[in-house]
mmCIF file of N, CA, C and O in Angstrom:
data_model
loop_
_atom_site.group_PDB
_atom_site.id
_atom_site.type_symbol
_atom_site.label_atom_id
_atom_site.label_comp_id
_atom_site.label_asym_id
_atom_site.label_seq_id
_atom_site.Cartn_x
_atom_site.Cartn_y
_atom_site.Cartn_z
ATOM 1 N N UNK A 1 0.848 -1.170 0.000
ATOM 2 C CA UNK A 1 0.000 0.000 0.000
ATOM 3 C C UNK A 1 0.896 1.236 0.000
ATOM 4 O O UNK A 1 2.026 1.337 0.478
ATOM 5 N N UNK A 2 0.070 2.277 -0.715
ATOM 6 C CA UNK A 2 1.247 3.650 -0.898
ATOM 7 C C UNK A 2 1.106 4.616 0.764
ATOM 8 O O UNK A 2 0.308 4.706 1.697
ATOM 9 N N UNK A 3 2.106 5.049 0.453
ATOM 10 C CA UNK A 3 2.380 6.239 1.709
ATOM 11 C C UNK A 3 0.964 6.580 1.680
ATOM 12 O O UNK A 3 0.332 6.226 2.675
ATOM 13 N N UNK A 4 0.142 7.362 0.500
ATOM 14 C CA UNK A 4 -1.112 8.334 0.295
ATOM 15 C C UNK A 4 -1.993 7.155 0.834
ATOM 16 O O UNK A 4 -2.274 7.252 2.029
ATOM 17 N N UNK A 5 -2.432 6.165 0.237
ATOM 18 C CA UNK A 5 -3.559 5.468 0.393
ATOM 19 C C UNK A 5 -3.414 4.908 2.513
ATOM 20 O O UNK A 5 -4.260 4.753 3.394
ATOM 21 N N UNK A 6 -1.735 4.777 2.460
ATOM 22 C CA UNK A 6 -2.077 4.223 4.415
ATOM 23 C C UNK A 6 -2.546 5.483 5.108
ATOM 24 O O UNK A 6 -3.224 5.342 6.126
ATOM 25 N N UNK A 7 -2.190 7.008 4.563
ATOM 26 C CA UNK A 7 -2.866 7.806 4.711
ATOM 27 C C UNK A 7 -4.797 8.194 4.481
ATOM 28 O O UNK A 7 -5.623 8.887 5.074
ATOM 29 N N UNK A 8 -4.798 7.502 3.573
ATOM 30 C CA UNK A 8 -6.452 7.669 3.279
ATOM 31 C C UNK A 8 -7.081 7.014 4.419
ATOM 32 O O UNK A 8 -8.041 7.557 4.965
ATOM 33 N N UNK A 9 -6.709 6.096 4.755
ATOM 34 C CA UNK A 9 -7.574 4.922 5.459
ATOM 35 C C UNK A 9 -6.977 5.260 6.960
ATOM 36 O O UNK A 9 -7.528 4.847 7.980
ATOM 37 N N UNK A 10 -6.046 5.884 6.964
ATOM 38 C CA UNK A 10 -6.015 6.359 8.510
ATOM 39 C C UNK A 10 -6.844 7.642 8.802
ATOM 40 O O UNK A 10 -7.377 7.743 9.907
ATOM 41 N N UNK A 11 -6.972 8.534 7.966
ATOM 42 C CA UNK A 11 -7.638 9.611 7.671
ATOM 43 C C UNK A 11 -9.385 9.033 8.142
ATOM 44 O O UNK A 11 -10.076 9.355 9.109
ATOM 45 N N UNK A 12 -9.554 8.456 7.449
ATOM 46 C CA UNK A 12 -10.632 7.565 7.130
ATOM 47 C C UNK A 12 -11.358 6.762 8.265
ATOM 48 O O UNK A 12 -12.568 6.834 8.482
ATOM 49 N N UNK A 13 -10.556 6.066 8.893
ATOM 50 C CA UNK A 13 -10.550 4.999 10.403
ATOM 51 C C UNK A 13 -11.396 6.189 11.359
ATOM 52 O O UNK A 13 -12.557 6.137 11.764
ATOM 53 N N UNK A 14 -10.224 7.415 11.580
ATOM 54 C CA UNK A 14 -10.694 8.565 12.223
ATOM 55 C C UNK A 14 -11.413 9.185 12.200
ATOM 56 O O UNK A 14 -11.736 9.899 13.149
ATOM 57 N N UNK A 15 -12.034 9.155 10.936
ATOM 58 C CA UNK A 15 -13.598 10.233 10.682
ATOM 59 C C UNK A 15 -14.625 9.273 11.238
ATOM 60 O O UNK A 15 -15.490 9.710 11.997
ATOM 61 N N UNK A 16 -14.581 7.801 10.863
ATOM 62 C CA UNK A 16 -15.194 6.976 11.299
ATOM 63 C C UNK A 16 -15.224 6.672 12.844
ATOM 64 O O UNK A 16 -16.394 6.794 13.208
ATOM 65 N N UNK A 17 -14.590 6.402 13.668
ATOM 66 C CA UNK A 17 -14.442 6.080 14.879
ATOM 67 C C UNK A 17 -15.095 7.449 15.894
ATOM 68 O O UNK A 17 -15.485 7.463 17.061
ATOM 69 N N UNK A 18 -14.993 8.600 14.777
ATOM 70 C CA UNK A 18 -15.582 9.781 15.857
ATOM 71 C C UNK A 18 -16.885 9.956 15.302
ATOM 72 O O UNK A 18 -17.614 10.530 16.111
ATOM 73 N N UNK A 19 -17.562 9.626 14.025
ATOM 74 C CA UNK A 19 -19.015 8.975 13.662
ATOM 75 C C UNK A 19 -19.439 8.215 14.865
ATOM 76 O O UNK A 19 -20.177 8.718 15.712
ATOM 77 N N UNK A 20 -18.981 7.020 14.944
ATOM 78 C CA UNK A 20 -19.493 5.800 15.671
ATOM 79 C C UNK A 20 -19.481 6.606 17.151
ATOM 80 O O UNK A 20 -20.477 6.349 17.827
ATOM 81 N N UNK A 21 -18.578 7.482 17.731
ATOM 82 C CA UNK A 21 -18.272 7.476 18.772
ATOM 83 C C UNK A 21 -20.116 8.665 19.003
ATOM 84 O O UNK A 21 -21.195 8.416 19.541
ATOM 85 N N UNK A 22 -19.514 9.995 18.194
ATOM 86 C CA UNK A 22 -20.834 10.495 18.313
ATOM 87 C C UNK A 22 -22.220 10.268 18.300
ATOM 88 O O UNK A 22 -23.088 10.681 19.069
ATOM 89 N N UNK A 23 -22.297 9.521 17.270
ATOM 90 C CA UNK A 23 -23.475 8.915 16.944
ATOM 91 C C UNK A 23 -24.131 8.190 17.774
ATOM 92 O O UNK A 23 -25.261 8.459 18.182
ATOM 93 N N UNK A 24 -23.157 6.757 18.228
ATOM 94 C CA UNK A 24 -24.051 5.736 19.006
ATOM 95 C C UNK A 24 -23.444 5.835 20.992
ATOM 96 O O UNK A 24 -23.855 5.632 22.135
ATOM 97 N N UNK A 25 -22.339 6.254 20.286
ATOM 98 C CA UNK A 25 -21.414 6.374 21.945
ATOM 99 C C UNK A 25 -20.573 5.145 22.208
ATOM 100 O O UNK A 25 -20.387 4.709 23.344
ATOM 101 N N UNK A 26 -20.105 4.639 21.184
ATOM 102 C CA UNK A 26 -19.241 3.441 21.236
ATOM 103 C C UNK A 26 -18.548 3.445 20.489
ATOM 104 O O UNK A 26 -18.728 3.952 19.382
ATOM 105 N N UNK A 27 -17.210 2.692 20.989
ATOM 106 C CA UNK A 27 -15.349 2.796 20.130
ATOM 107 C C UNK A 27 -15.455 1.308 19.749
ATOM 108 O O UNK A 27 -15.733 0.293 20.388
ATOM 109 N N UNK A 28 -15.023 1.639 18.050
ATOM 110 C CA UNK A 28 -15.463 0.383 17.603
ATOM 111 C C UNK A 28 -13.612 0.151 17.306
ATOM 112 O O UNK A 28 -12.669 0.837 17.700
ATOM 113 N N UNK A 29 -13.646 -1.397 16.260
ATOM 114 C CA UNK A 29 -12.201 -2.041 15.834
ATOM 115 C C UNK A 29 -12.483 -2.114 14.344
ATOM 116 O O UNK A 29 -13.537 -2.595 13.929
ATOM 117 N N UNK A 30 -11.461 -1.597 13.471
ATOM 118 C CA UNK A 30 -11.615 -1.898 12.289
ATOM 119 C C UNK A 30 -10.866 -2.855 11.567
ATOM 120 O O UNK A 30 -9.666 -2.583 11.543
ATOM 121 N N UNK A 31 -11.207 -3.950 10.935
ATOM 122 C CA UNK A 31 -10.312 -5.395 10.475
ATOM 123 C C UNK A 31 -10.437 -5.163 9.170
ATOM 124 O O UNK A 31 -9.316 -5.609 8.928
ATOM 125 N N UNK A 32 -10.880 -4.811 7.984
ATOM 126 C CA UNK A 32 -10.286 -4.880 6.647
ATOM 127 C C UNK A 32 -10.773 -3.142 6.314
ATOM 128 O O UNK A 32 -11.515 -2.563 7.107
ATOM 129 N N UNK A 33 -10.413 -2.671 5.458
ATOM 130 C CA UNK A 33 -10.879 -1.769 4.348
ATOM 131 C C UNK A 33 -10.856 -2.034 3.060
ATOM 132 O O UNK A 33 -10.227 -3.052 2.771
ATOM 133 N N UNK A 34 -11.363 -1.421 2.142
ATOM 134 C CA UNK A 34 -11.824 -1.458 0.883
ATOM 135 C C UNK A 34 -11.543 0.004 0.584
ATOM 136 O O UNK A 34 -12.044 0.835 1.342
ATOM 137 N N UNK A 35 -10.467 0.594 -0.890
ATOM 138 C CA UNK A 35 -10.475 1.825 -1.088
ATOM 139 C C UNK A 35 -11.021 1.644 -2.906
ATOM 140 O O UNK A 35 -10.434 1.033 -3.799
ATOM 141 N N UNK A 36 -12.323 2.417 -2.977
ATOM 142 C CA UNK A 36 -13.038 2.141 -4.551
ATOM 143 C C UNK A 36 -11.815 2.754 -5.308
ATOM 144 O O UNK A 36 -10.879 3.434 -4.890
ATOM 145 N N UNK A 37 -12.163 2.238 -6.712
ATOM 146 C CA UNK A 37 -11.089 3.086 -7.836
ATOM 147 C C UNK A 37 -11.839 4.517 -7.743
ATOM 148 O O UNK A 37 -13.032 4.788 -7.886
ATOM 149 N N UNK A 38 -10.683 5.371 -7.443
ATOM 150 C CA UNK A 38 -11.345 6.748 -8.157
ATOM 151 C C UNK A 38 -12.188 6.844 -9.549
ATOM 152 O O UNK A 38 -12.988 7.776 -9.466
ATOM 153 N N UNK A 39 -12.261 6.139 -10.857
ATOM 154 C CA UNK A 39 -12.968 5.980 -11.459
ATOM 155 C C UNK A 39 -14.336 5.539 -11.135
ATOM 156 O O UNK A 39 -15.137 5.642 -12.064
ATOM 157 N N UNK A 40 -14.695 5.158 -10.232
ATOM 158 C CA UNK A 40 -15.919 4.203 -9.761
ATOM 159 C C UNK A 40 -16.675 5.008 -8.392
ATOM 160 O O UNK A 40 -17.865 5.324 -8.373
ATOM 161 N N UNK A 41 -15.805 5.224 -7.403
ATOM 162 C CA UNK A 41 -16.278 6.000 -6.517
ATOM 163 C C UNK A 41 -14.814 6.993 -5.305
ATOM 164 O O UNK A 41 -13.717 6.547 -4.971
ATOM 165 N N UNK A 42 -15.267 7.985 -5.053
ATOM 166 C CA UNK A 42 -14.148 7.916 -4.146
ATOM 167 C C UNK A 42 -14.505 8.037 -2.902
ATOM 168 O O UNK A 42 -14.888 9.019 -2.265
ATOM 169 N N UNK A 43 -14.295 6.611 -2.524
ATOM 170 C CA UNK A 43 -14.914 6.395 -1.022
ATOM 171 C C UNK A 43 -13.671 4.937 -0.142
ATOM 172 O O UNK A 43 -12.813 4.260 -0.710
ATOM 173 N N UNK A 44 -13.980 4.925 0.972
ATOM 174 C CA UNK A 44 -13.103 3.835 1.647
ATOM 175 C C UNK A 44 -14.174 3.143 2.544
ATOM 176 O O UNK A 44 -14.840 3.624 3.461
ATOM 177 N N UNK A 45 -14.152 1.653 1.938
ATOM 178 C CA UNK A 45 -15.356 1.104 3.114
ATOM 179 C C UNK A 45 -14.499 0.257 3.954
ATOM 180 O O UNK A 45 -13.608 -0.463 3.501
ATOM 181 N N UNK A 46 -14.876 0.398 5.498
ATOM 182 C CA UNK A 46 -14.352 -0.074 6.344
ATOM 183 C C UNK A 46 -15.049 -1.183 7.106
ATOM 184 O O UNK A 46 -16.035 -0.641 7.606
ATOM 185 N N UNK A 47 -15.036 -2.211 7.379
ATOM 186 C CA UNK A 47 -15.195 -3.443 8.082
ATOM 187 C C UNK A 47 -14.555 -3.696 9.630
ATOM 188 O O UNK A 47 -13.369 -3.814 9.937
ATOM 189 N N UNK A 48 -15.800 -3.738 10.532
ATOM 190 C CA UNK A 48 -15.135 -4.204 11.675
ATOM 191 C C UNK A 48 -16.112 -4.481 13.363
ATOM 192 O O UNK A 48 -17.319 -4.710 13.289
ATOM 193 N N UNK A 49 -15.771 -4.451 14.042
ATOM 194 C CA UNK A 49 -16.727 -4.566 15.187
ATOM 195 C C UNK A 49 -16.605 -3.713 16.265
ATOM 196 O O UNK A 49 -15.505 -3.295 16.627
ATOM 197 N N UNK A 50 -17.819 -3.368 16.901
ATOM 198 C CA UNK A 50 -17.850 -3.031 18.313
ATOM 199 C C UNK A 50 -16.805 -3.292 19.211
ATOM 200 O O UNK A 50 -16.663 -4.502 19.392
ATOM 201 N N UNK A 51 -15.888 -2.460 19.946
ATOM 202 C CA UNK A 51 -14.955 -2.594 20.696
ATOM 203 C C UNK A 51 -15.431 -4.086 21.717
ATOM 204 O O UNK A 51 -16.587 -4.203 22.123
ATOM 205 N N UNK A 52 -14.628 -4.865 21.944
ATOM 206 C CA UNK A 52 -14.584 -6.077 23.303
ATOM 207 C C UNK A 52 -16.274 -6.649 23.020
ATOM 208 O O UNK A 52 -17.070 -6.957 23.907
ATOM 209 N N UNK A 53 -16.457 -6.670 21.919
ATOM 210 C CA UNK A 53 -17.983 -7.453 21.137
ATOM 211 C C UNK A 53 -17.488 -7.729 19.911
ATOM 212 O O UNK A 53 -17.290 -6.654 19.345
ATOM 213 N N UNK A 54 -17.253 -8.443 19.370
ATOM 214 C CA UNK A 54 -16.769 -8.926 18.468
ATOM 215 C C UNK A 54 -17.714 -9.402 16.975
ATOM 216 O O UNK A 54 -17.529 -9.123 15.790
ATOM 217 N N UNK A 55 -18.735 -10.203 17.643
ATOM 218 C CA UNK A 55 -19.763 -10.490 17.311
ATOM 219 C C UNK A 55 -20.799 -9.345 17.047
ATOM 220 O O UNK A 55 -21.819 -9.584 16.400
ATOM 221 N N UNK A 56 -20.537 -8.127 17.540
ATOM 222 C CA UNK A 56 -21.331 -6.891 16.810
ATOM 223 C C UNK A 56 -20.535 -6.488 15.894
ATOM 224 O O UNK A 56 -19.477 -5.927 16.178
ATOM 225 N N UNK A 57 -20.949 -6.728 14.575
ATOM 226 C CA UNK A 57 -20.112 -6.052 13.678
ATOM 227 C C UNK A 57 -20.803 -4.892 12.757
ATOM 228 O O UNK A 57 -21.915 -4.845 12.230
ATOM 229 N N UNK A 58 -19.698 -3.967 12.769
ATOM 230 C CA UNK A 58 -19.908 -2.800 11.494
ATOM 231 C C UNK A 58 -19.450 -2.325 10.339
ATOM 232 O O UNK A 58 -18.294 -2.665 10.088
ATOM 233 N N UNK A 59 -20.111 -1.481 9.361
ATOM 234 C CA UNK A 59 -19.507 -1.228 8.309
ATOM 235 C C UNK A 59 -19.591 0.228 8.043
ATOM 236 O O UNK A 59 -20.581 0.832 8.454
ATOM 237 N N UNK A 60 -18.755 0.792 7.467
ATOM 238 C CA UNK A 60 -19.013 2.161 7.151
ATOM 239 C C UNK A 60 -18.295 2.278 5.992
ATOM 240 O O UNK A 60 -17.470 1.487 5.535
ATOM 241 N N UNK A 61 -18.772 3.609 5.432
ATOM 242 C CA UNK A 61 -18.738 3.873 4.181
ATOM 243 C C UNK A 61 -17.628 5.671 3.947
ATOM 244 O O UNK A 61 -18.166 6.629 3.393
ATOM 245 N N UNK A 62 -16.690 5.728 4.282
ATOM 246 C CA UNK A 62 -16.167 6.606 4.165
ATOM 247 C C UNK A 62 -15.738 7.405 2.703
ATOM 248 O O UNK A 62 -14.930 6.918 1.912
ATOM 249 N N UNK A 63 -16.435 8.734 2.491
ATOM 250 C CA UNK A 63 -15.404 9.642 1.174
ATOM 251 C C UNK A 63 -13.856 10.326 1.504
ATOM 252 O O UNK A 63 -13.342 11.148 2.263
ATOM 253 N N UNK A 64 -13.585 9.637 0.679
ATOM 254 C CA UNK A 64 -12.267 10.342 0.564
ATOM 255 C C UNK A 64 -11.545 11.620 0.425
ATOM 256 O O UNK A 64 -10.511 12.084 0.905
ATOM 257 N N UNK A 65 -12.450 12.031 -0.402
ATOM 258 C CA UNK A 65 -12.136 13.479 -0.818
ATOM 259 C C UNK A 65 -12.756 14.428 0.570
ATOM 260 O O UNK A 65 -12.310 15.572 0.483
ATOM 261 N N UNK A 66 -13.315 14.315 1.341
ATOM 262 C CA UNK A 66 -13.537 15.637 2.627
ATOM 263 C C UNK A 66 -13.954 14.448 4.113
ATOM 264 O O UNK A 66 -14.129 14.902 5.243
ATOM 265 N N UNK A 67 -14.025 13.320 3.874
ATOM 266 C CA UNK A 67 -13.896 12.592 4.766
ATOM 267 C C UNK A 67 -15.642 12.337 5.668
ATOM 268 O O UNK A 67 -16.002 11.887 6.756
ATOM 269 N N UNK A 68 -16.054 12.697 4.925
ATOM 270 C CA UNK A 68 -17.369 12.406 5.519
ATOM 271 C C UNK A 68 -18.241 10.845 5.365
ATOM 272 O O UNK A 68 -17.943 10.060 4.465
ATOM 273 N N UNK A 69 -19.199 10.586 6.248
ATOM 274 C CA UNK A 69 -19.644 9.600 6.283
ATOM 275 C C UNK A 69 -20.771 9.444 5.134
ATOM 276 O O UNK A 69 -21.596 10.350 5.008
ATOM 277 N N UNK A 70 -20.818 8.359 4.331
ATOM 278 C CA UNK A 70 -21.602 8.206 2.999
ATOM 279 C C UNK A 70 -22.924 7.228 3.412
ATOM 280 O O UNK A 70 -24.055 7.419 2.967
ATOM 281 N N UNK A 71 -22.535 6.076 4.407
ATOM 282 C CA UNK A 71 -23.148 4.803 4.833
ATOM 283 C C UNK A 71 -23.052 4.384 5.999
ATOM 284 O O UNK A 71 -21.954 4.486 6.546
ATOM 285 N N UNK A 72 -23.957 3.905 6.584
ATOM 286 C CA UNK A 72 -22.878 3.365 7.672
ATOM 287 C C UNK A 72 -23.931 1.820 8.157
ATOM 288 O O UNK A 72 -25.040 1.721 7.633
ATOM 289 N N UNK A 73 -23.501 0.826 9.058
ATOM 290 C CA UNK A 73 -24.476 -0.317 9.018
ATOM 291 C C UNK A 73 -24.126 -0.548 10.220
ATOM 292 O O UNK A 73 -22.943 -0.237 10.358
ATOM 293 N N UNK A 74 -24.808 -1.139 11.627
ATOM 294 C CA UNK A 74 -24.662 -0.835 12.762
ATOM 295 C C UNK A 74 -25.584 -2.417 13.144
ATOM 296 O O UNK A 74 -26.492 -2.897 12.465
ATOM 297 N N UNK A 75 -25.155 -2.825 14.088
ATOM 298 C CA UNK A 75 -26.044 -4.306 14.612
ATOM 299 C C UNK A 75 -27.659 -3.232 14.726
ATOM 300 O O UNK A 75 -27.862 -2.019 14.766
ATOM 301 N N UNK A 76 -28.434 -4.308 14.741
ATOM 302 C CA UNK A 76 -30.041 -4.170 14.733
ATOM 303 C C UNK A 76 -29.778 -3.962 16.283
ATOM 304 O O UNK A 76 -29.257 -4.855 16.951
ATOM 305 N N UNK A 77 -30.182 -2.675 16.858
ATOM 306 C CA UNK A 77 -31.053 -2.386 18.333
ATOM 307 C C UNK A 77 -30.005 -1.902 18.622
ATOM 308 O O UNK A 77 -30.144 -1.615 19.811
ATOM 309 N N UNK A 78 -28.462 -1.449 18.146
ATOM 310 C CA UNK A 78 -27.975 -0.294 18.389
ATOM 311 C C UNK A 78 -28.501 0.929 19.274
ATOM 312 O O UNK A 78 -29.151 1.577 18.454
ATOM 313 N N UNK A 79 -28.551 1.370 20.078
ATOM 314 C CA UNK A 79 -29.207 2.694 20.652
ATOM 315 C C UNK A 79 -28.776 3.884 20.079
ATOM 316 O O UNK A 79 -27.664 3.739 20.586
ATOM 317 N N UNK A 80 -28.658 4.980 19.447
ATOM 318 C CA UNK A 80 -28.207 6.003 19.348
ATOM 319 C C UNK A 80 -27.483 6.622 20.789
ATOM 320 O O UNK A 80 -27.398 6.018 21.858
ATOM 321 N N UNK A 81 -27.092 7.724 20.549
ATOM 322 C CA UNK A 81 -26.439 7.745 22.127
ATOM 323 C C UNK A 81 -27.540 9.448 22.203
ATOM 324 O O UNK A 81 -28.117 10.157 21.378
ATOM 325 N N UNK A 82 -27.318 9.445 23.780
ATOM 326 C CA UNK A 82 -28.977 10.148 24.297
ATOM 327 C C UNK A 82 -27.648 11.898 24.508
ATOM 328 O O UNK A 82 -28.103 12.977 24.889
#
């Protein structure tokens, strides 16, 4: 992987992890990514689970270009955070 792209997906991890964190109120683990061809989309999807739950797993859908959240997929009965 290039210098830029371990950059994208660290870039990326981080927009995500403070999504998840705001959103539901939980620090999740991320185990694979996916970065689309810029021809196709420019986005980074990330794969992984709920911190020390393993078995809750998530996905998110990160853009590349300003880092915002596109998607995101969360276990069923998730709470939002209050």
């Amino acid at each position: 992987m290039t210098d830029q792209n371990e950059q994208t997906v660290q870039l990326s991890e981080e927009a995500a992890a403070k999504y998840f964190d705001e959103k539901y109120g939980v620090e999740v683990e991320f185990t694979k990514h996916t970065i689309s061809p810029p021809d196709l989309a420019h986005t980074v999807g990330l794969n992984g689970y709920i911190k020390d739950k393993k078995k809750e797993e998530i996905f998110i859908l990160v853009n590349y270009d300003d880092f915002t959240i596109e998607a995101a997929s969360v276990p069923e009965g998730l709470p939002l955070k209050k």
